Amino acid sequence: MAISLVNEERIQIENKVSNIEQLKIDLIAPRENMDNQSNGQHATIQESQKSQRKTNRKKPDGIATNDLIFSAYVGNNSDLFPLVMSLYVPPGSIVADVTYGKGVFWRKIPKGTYQLYATDLKTGVDCRNLPYENNSIDCVVFDPPYMHTPGGTAHNGHQNYEEYYKNNKGYKSDKKYHEAVLDLYFSGAKEAYRVLKNKGILIIKCQDEVCANKQRLTHVEIIVELEKMGYLTEDLFVLVRNGKPGVSRIIKQRHARKNHSYFLVFRKKETRK
Ligand SMILES: C[S@@+](CC[C@H](N)C(=O)[O-])C[C@H]1O[C@@H](n2cnc3c(N)ncnc32)[C@H](O)[C@@H]1O
C-alpha cells in the first residue's frame, strides 16, 4: 500500500515537471520564432540598405600614380626647390627670399610665377629686420650660412658663416660656432613669423654639422625651436649631393662625411585675434 502511494506521488511529480517543460516550450518557442523572424526582417533591411548604399556610393576621387613629389632627391638646390614650392606655395603668392645670394634656388622657376621680393645682407637687408609689414607675406625662403668657423679654413667657400660676416661686424652675434649658426636661424625665423600671414609658409634650407667633434643635428634643433615659436612642421626634404665630397686633411674618420642637406617646410599657426 505504502509503495503504491509513493509510486503515485512520483508519477504526479513527473507529470508536473513535464507540464512545466511544455509550458517553457510554449512560452519560449514563439519568442524565438519572433526573434528569428524579426532578425530576418532586420537582415533584409540591412541588405537592402547596403545595396542602396552601394548604388549611391560615389566612385572614389583620384587616380593611382607614382608621379609624385618625393621626400628625397639626388641633385642640386635648383632641382629640388621648385618642387618644394610647387607643393606648398601657389603661383602668384608673395614670396620673400631673405637670403637670396646668387638666386640659385630660382634658376628653374619661370620668372613671374611668384611675386618675388629678393633681399640679402649683401644688398643691405638683414633677415632679422625685414622691411615688410606684419602678416603681409605668403612665403619666406631662408637659407643662411650653415657653418661658423672663425679664423678657420675648414669650410671655406662652403656656407661659411664667418665668410659672410667678416665685413658686417654690426650684425655679428656674440655666439660662436654652431651656436652662432643656430642663433641666426632662430632670430631669422622669428622675424619671418612676424611678416608671414596666418598659415604662411617658411622654407628653411639647412645642413647638419660636426662642430668641435660633436654631432649637431641642425635640422632637429631648428624643428624643436620653431615649434616652440608657433610653427607647424609640414615637411622635410633630403637633398643628396652628386659625387663624393672630400676633406682637406684627415687622420682618422670619426663621423660620416655629410653629403646631404634639408629643405624644411613650416607653416605659421593661425593666431587668434
Ligand atoms: C647659402 S647662401 C644663400 C644662397 C641662396 N639661397 C642662393 O640660391 O643663391 C647664404 C646667404 O645668406 C646671406 N646672409 C648671411 N647673413 C645674413 C643676414 N643676417 N641677413 C640676410 N642675409 C644674410 C649671405 O649674404 C648669403 O648670400
mmCIF file of C-alpha atoms and ligand atoms in Angstrom:
data_model
loop_
_atom_site.group_PDB
_atom_site.id
_atom_site.type_symbol
_atom_site.label_atom_id
_atom_site.label_comp_id
_atom_site.label_asym_id
_atom_site.label_seq_id
_atom_site.Cartn_x
_atom_site.Cartn_y
_atom_site.Cartn_z
ATOM 1 C CA MET A 1 0.000 0.000 0.000
ATOM 2 C CA ALA A 2 2.738 2.432 1.061
ATOM 3 C CA ILE A 3 4.790 1.509 -2.023
ATOM 4 C CA SER A 4 1.943 2.181 -4.453
ATOM 5 C CA LEU A 5 1.313 5.608 -2.783
ATOM 6 C CA VAL A 6 4.944 6.570 -3.261
ATOM 7 C CA ASN A 7 4.733 5.472 -6.902
ATOM 8 C CA GLU A 8 1.614 7.559 -7.417
ATOM 9 C CA GLU A 9 3.280 10.640 -5.941
ATOM 10 C CA ARG A 10 6.326 10.090 -8.196
ATOM 11 C CA ILE A 11 4.105 9.850 -11.260
ATOM 12 C CA GLN A 12 2.298 13.048 -10.266
ATOM 13 C CA ILE A 13 5.597 14.896 -9.818
ATOM 14 C CA GLU A 14 6.890 13.614 -13.184
ATOM 15 C CA ASN A 15 3.695 14.882 -14.846
ATOM 16 C CA LYS A 16 4.098 18.291 -13.243
ATOM 17 C CA VAL A 17 7.678 18.517 -14.461
ATOM 18 C CA SER A 18 6.679 17.522 -17.956
ATOM 19 C CA ASN A 19 3.890 20.149 -17.897
ATOM 20 C CA ILE A 20 6.355 22.804 -16.850
ATOM 21 C CA GLU A 21 8.713 21.725 -19.670
ATOM 22 C CA GLN A 22 5.842 22.004 -22.137
ATOM 23 C CA LEU A 23 4.939 25.407 -20.740
ATOM 24 C CA LYS A 24 8.511 26.520 -21.239
ATOM 25 C CA ILE A 25 8.433 25.262 -24.806
ATOM 26 C CA ASP A 26 5.120 27.025 -25.440
ATOM 27 C CA LEU A 27 6.417 30.278 -23.998
ATOM 28 C CA ILE A 28 9.888 30.315 -25.478
ATOM 29 C CA ALA A 29 9.359 28.891 -28.973
ATOM 30 C CA PRO A 30 7.092 31.664 -30.278
ATOM 31 C CA ARG A 31 9.524 34.278 -28.929
ATOM 32 C CA GLU A 32 12.419 32.591 -30.630
ATOM 33 C CA ASN A 33 10.362 32.411 -33.774
ATOM 34 C CA MET A 34 9.526 36.055 -33.421
ATOM 35 C CA ASP A 35 13.167 36.888 -32.842
ATOM 36 C CA ASN A 36 14.155 34.830 -35.844
ATOM 37 C CA GLN A 37 11.505 36.497 -37.874
ATOM 38 C CA SER A 38 12.462 39.986 -36.785
ATOM 39 C CA ASN A 39 16.137 39.130 -37.227
ATOM 40 C CA GLY A 40 15.274 38.022 -40.697
ATOM 41 C CA GLN A 41 13.454 41.254 -41.340
ATOM 42 C CA HIS A 42 16.349 43.199 -39.874
ATOM 43 C CA ALA A 43 18.798 41.327 -42.072
ATOM 44 C CA THR A 44 16.697 42.047 -45.150
ATOM 45 C CA ILE A 45 16.565 45.762 -44.278
ATOM 46 C CA GLN A 46 20.318 45.771 -43.754
ATOM 47 C CA GLU A 47 20.863 44.035 -47.094
ATOM 48 C CA SER A 48 18.662 46.493 -48.937
ATOM 49 C CA GLN A 49 20.357 49.461 -47.195
ATOM 50 C CA LYS A 50 23.721 48.023 -48.159
ATOM 51 C CA SER A 51 22.799 47.610 -51.793
ATOM 52 C CA GLN A 52 21.250 51.087 -51.794
ATOM 53 C CA ARG A 53 24.455 52.468 -50.340
ATOM 54 C CA LYS A 54 26.383 50.578 -52.992
ATOM 55 C CA THR A 55 24.398 52.191 -55.769
ATOM 56 C CA ASN A 56 24.541 55.640 -54.103
ATOM 57 C CA ARG A 57 28.276 55.380 -53.357
ATOM 58 C CA LYS A 58 30.394 57.777 -55.411
ATOM 59 C CA LYS A 59 33.459 56.388 -57.119
ATOM 60 C CA PRO A 60 36.456 57.487 -55.007
ATOM 61 C CA ASP A 61 38.176 60.543 -56.477
ATOM 62 C CA GLY A 62 41.772 60.478 -57.704
ATOM 63 C CA ILE A 63 43.991 58.205 -59.723
ATOM 64 C CA ALA A 64 46.677 55.673 -58.873
ATOM 65 C CA THR A 65 50.106 57.067 -59.739
ATOM 66 C CA ASN A 66 53.710 57.253 -58.635
ATOM 67 C CA ASP A 67 54.219 60.522 -60.484
ATOM 68 C CA LEU A 68 54.688 62.334 -57.178
ATOM 69 C CA ILE A 69 56.962 64.733 -55.340
ATOM 70 C CA PHE A 70 59.199 62.646 -53.099
ATOM 71 C CA SER A 71 60.943 63.389 -49.832
ATOM 72 C CA ALA A 72 64.488 62.616 -51.025
ATOM 73 C CA TYR A 73 66.374 63.570 -54.177
ATOM 74 C CA VAL A 74 69.894 63.366 -55.559
ATOM 75 C CA GLY A 75 70.780 66.644 -57.239
ATOM 76 C CA ASN A 76 71.043 70.384 -56.706
ATOM 77 C CA ASN A 77 69.105 73.069 -54.859
ATOM 78 C CA SER A 78 67.825 74.385 -58.167
ATOM 79 C CA ASP A 79 66.298 70.960 -58.952
ATOM 80 C CA LEU A 80 64.539 70.412 -55.638
ATOM 81 C CA PHE A 81 63.496 73.944 -54.679
ATOM 82 C CA PRO A 82 60.889 74.283 -57.491
ATOM 83 C CA LEU A 83 59.274 71.011 -56.348
ATOM 84 C CA VAL A 84 59.038 72.189 -52.739
ATOM 85 C CA MET A 85 57.488 75.443 -53.947
ATOM 86 C CA SER A 86 55.002 73.708 -56.239
ATOM 87 C CA LEU A 87 53.742 71.577 -53.347
ATOM 88 C CA TYR A 88 53.331 74.367 -50.783
ATOM 89 C CA VAL A 89 53.161 77.783 -52.462
ATOM 90 C CA PRO A 90 50.509 78.543 -55.107
ATOM 91 C CA PRO A 91 51.583 80.607 -58.142
ATOM 92 C CA GLY A 92 51.023 84.330 -57.665
ATOM 93 C CA SER A 93 51.903 84.203 -53.947
ATOM 94 C CA ILE A 94 54.078 86.887 -52.358
ATOM 95 C CA VAL A 95 57.424 85.256 -51.600
ATOM 96 C CA ALA A 96 60.266 86.922 -49.685
ATOM 97 C CA ASP A 97 63.625 85.204 -50.255
ATOM 98 C CA VAL A 98 65.542 86.878 -47.419
ATOM 99 C CA THR A 99 68.937 85.266 -48.181
ATOM 100 C CA TYR A 100 68.721 85.466 -51.970
ATOM 101 C CA GLY A 101 72.502 85.234 -52.570
ATOM 102 C CA LYS A 102 73.052 84.437 -56.243
ATOM 103 C CA GLY A 103 69.466 83.341 -56.737
ATOM 104 C CA VAL A 104 70.437 79.709 -57.396
ATOM 105 C CA PHE A 105 67.135 78.469 -55.921
ATOM 106 C CA TRP A 106 65.211 80.361 -58.591
ATOM 107 C CA ARG A 107 67.105 79.266 -61.686
ATOM 108 C CA LYS A 108 64.493 76.752 -62.816
ATOM 109 C CA ILE A 109 61.381 78.692 -61.787
ATOM 110 C CA PRO A 110 59.943 80.748 -64.652
ATOM 111 C CA LYS A 111 60.053 84.494 -63.918
ATOM 112 C CA GLY A 112 56.684 85.859 -62.861
ATOM 113 C CA THR A 113 55.455 82.609 -61.276
ATOM 114 C CA TYR A 114 55.535 84.336 -57.871
ATOM 115 C CA GLN A 115 55.706 87.939 -56.667
ATOM 116 C CA LEU A 116 59.308 87.619 -55.526
ATOM 117 C CA TYR A 117 60.918 90.033 -53.048
ATOM 118 C CA ALA A 118 64.639 89.161 -53.185
ATOM 119 C CA THR A 119 66.889 90.540 -50.418
ATOM 120 C CA ASP A 120 70.222 89.641 -48.813
ATOM 121 C CA LEU A 121 72.657 91.046 -46.295
ATOM 122 C CA LYS A 122 74.891 91.830 -49.256
ATOM 123 C CA THR A 123 72.245 94.155 -50.629
ATOM 124 C CA GLY A 124 71.723 95.799 -47.226
ATOM 125 C CA VAL A 125 68.736 93.889 -45.791
ATOM 126 C CA ASP A 126 69.278 91.835 -42.663
ATOM 127 C CA CYS A 127 66.904 88.886 -42.398
ATOM 128 C CA ARG A 128 66.391 89.778 -38.724
ATOM 129 C CA ASN A 129 64.984 93.176 -39.581
ATOM 130 C CA LEU A 130 62.862 92.895 -42.721
ATOM 131 C CA PRO A 131 61.249 95.927 -44.390
ATOM 132 C CA TYR A 132 57.782 94.317 -44.503
ATOM 133 C CA GLU A 133 54.528 94.852 -42.641
ATOM 134 C CA ASN A 134 53.283 92.322 -40.089
ATOM 135 C CA ASN A 135 51.235 89.464 -41.634
ATOM 136 C CA SER A 136 51.878 90.558 -45.221
ATOM 137 C CA ILE A 137 53.890 87.732 -46.851
ATOM 138 C CA ASP A 138 52.679 84.300 -48.069
ATOM 139 C CA CYS A 139 56.059 82.559 -48.003
ATOM 140 C CA VAL A 140 59.535 83.295 -46.618
ATOM 141 C CA VAL A 141 62.568 81.460 -48.020
ATOM 142 C CA PHE A 142 65.541 81.329 -45.652
ATOM 143 C CA ASP A 143 68.966 79.859 -46.451
ATOM 144 C CA PRO A 144 71.556 81.392 -44.124
ATOM 145 C CA PRO A 145 75.162 80.130 -43.812
ATOM 146 C CA TYR A 146 75.374 76.607 -42.384
ATOM 147 C CA MET A 147 78.682 76.884 -40.564
ATOM 148 C CA HIS A 148 80.695 79.153 -38.316
ATOM 149 C CA THR A 149 84.461 78.662 -38.380
ATOM 150 C CA PRO A 150 86.060 81.894 -37.184
ATOM 151 C CA GLY A 151 89.622 82.124 -38.457
ATOM 152 C CA GLY A 152 89.473 78.544 -39.747
ATOM 153 C CA THR A 153 89.696 77.323 -43.293
ATOM 154 C CA ALA A 154 87.931 74.004 -42.924
ATOM 155 C CA HIS A 155 84.738 75.128 -44.585
ATOM 156 C CA ASN A 156 85.981 77.876 -46.884
ATOM 157 C CA GLY A 157 83.501 78.528 -49.630
ATOM 158 C CA HIS A 158 81.017 76.139 -48.066
ATOM 159 C CA GLN A 159 78.197 78.096 -46.467
ATOM 160 C CA ASN A 160 80.731 79.547 -44.059
ATOM 161 C CA TYR A 161 79.072 81.879 -41.544
ATOM 162 C CA GLU A 162 82.322 83.766 -40.847
ATOM 163 C CA GLU A 163 82.841 84.482 -44.538
ATOM 164 C CA TYR A 164 79.529 86.307 -44.767
ATOM 165 C CA TYR A 165 80.019 88.266 -41.570
ATOM 166 C CA LYS A 166 83.641 89.361 -41.796
ATOM 167 C CA ASN A 167 82.611 92.713 -43.299
ATOM 168 C CA ASN A 168 79.437 93.041 -41.296
ATOM 169 C CA LYS A 169 80.649 93.465 -37.758
ATOM 170 C CA GLY A 170 77.437 95.243 -36.752
ATOM 171 C CA TYR A 171 75.454 92.095 -37.460
ATOM 172 C CA LYS A 172 77.747 89.691 -35.662
ATOM 173 C CA SER A 173 76.278 87.612 -32.909
ATOM 174 C CA ASP A 174 78.121 87.250 -29.589
ATOM 175 C CA LYS A 175 77.665 83.498 -30.002
ATOM 176 C CA LYS A 176 80.237 81.315 -31.706
ATOM 177 C CA TYR A 177 80.462 78.318 -33.964
ATOM 178 C CA HIS A 178 77.360 76.198 -34.090
ATOM 179 C CA GLU A 179 75.547 78.387 -31.544
ATOM 180 C CA ALA A 180 76.031 81.396 -33.847
ATOM 181 C CA VAL A 181 74.574 79.425 -36.757
ATOM 182 C CA LEU A 182 71.540 78.452 -34.676
ATOM 183 C CA ASP A 183 71.153 81.985 -33.367
ATOM 184 C CA LEU A 184 70.794 83.292 -36.931
ATOM 185 C CA TYR A 185 68.307 80.554 -37.850
ATOM 186 C CA PHE A 186 66.198 81.256 -34.768
ATOM 187 C CA SER A 187 66.219 85.037 -34.997
ATOM 188 C CA GLY A 188 65.535 84.917 -38.767
ATOM 189 C CA ALA A 189 62.620 82.514 -38.173
ATOM 190 C CA LYS A 190 61.228 84.841 -35.521
ATOM 191 C CA GLU A 191 61.288 87.791 -37.924
ATOM 192 C CA ALA A 192 59.748 85.592 -40.637
ATOM 193 C CA TYR A 193 56.934 84.778 -38.198
ATOM 194 C CA ARG A 194 56.199 88.474 -37.827
ATOM 195 C CA VAL A 195 55.931 89.151 -41.560
ATOM 196 C CA LEU A 196 54.138 85.917 -42.522
ATOM 197 C CA LYS A 197 50.382 85.849 -42.934
ATOM 198 C CA ASN A 198 48.451 83.363 -40.831
ATOM 199 C CA LYS A 199 49.134 79.887 -42.233
ATOM 200 C CA GLY A 200 52.012 81.345 -44.265
ATOM 201 C CA ILE A 201 54.898 79.076 -45.276
ATOM 202 C CA LEU A 202 58.518 79.268 -44.143
ATOM 203 C CA ILE A 203 61.011 77.242 -46.200
ATOM 204 C CA ILE A 204 64.364 76.733 -44.496
ATOM 205 C CA LYS A 205 67.477 75.245 -46.070
ATOM 206 C CA CYS A 206 69.938 73.714 -43.609
ATOM 207 C CA GLN A 207 72.629 71.122 -43.151
ATOM 208 C CA ASP A 208 73.766 69.277 -40.046
ATOM 209 C CA GLU A 209 77.395 69.674 -38.993
ATOM 210 C CA VAL A 210 80.013 68.137 -36.779
ATOM 211 C CA CYS A 211 81.375 71.023 -34.717
ATOM 212 C CA ALA A 212 84.312 70.549 -32.304
ATOM 213 C CA ASN A 213 83.900 66.805 -32.799
ATOM 214 C CA LYS A 214 80.283 66.956 -31.674
ATOM 215 C CA GLN A 215 77.436 65.835 -33.871
ATOM 216 C CA ARG A 216 74.999 68.741 -34.291
ATOM 217 C CA LEU A 217 71.764 67.784 -35.978
ATOM 218 C CA THR A 218 70.863 71.293 -37.046
ATOM 219 C CA HIS A 219 67.604 70.240 -38.685
ATOM 220 C CA VAL A 220 66.362 68.700 -35.427
ATOM 221 C CA GLU A 221 67.402 71.737 -33.381
ATOM 222 C CA ILE A 222 65.579 74.027 -35.805
ATOM 223 C CA ILE A 223 62.394 71.934 -35.748
ATOM 224 C CA VAL A 224 62.314 71.807 -31.940
ATOM 225 C CA GLU A 225 62.825 75.568 -31.566
ATOM 226 C CA LEU A 226 60.454 76.641 -34.334
ATOM 227 C CA GLU A 227 57.629 74.513 -32.989
ATOM 228 C CA LYS A 228 58.038 76.391 -29.706
ATOM 229 C CA MET A 229 57.745 79.657 -31.678
ATOM 230 C CA GLY A 230 54.361 78.693 -33.108
ATOM 231 C CA TYR A 231 55.268 76.980 -36.361
ATOM 232 C CA LEU A 232 53.903 73.617 -37.512
ATOM 233 C CA THR A 233 56.361 71.314 -39.260
ATOM 234 C CA GLU A 234 54.796 70.491 -42.619
ATOM 235 C CA ASP A 235 57.566 68.629 -44.415
ATOM 236 C CA LEU A 236 61.187 67.613 -44.645
ATOM 237 C CA PHE A 237 63.080 67.064 -47.903
ATOM 238 C CA VAL A 238 66.511 65.459 -48.103
ATOM 239 C CA LEU A 239 68.877 66.547 -50.853
ATOM 240 C CA VAL A 240 71.814 64.218 -51.540
ATOM 241 C CA ARG A 241 74.787 65.783 -53.305
ATOM 242 C CA ASN A 242 76.031 64.395 -56.567
ATOM 243 C CA GLY A 243 79.556 62.972 -56.350
ATOM 244 C CA LYS A 244 81.770 62.391 -53.317
ATOM 245 C CA PRO A 245 82.711 65.409 -51.168
ATOM 246 C CA GLY A 246 86.209 65.177 -49.642
ATOM 247 C CA VAL A 247 88.032 66.759 -46.679
ATOM 248 C CA SER A 248 91.228 68.805 -46.741
ATOM 249 C CA ARG A 249 93.037 66.775 -44.063
ATOM 250 C CA ILE A 250 92.171 63.646 -42.121
ATOM 251 C CA ILE A 251 93.966 61.341 -39.678
ATOM 252 C CA LYS A 252 91.068 59.131 -38.677
ATOM 253 C CA GLN A 253 87.466 59.493 -39.772
ATOM 254 C CA ARG A 254 85.150 59.723 -36.727
ATOM 255 C CA HIS A 255 81.776 60.641 -38.206
ATOM 256 C CA ALA A 256 80.066 60.086 -41.530
ATOM 257 C CA ARG A 257 81.019 62.777 -44.042
ATOM 258 C CA LYS A 258 77.823 64.656 -44.707
ATOM 259 C CA ASN A 259 76.676 64.613 -48.286
ATOM 260 C CA HIS A 260 73.085 65.639 -47.712
ATOM 261 C CA SER A 261 71.145 68.727 -46.678
ATOM 262 C CA TYR A 262 67.498 69.579 -45.989
ATOM 263 C CA PHE A 263 64.634 71.747 -47.037
ATOM 264 C CA LEU A 264 62.297 72.103 -44.052
ATOM 265 C CA VAL A 265 58.781 73.401 -44.567
ATOM 266 C CA PHE A 266 56.952 75.131 -41.709
ATOM 267 C CA ARG A 267 53.543 76.727 -41.512
ATOM 268 C CA LYS A 268 52.760 79.658 -39.243
ATOM 269 C CA LYS A 269 49.982 78.516 -36.935
ATOM 270 C CA GLU A 270 46.853 80.572 -37.201
ATOM 271 C CA THR A 271 46.885 83.184 -34.473
ATOM 272 C CA ARG A 272 43.602 84.162 -32.842
ATOM 273 C CA LYS A 273 42.720 87.849 -32.752
HETATM 274 C C1 LIG B 1 73.888 79.913 -48.502
HETATM 275 S S1 LIG B 1 73.842 81.493 -49.126
HETATM 276 C C2 LIG B 1 72.259 81.586 -49.872
HETATM 277 C C3 LIG B 1 72.257 81.063 -51.250
HETATM 278 C C4 LIG B 1 70.954 81.322 -51.961
HETATM 279 N N1 LIG B 1 69.882 80.535 -51.410
HETATM 280 C C5 LIG B 1 71.045 81.084 -53.433
HETATM 281 O O1 LIG B 1 70.147 80.419 -54.003
HETATM 282 O O2 LIG B 1 71.993 81.566 -54.068
HETATM 283 C C6 LIG B 1 73.658 82.392 -47.653
HETATM 284 C C7 LIG B 1 73.300 83.846 -47.896
HETATM 285 O O3 LIG B 1 72.901 84.410 -46.650
HETATM 286 C C8 LIG B 1 73.270 85.745 -46.675
HETATM 287 N N2 LIG B 1 73.219 86.222 -45.285
HETATM 288 C C9 LIG B 1 74.046 85.916 -44.272
HETATM 289 N N3 LIG B 1 73.633 86.524 -43.145
HETATM 290 C C10 LIG B 1 72.509 87.217 -43.475
HETATM 291 C C11 LIG B 1 71.634 88.059 -42.754
HETATM 292 N N4 LIG B 1 71.806 88.298 -41.447
HETATM 293 N N5 LIG B 1 70.592 88.601 -43.403
HETATM 294 C C12 LIG B 1 70.396 88.395 -44.715
HETATM 295 N N6 LIG B 1 71.206 87.613 -45.446
HETATM 296 C C13 LIG B 1 72.257 87.026 -44.839
HETATM 297 C C14 LIG B 1 74.632 85.749 -47.285
HETATM 298 O O4 LIG B 1 74.978 87.005 -47.759
HETATM 299 C C15 LIG B 1 74.444 84.695 -48.392
HETATM 300 O O5 LIG B 1 74.112 85.305 -49.611
#
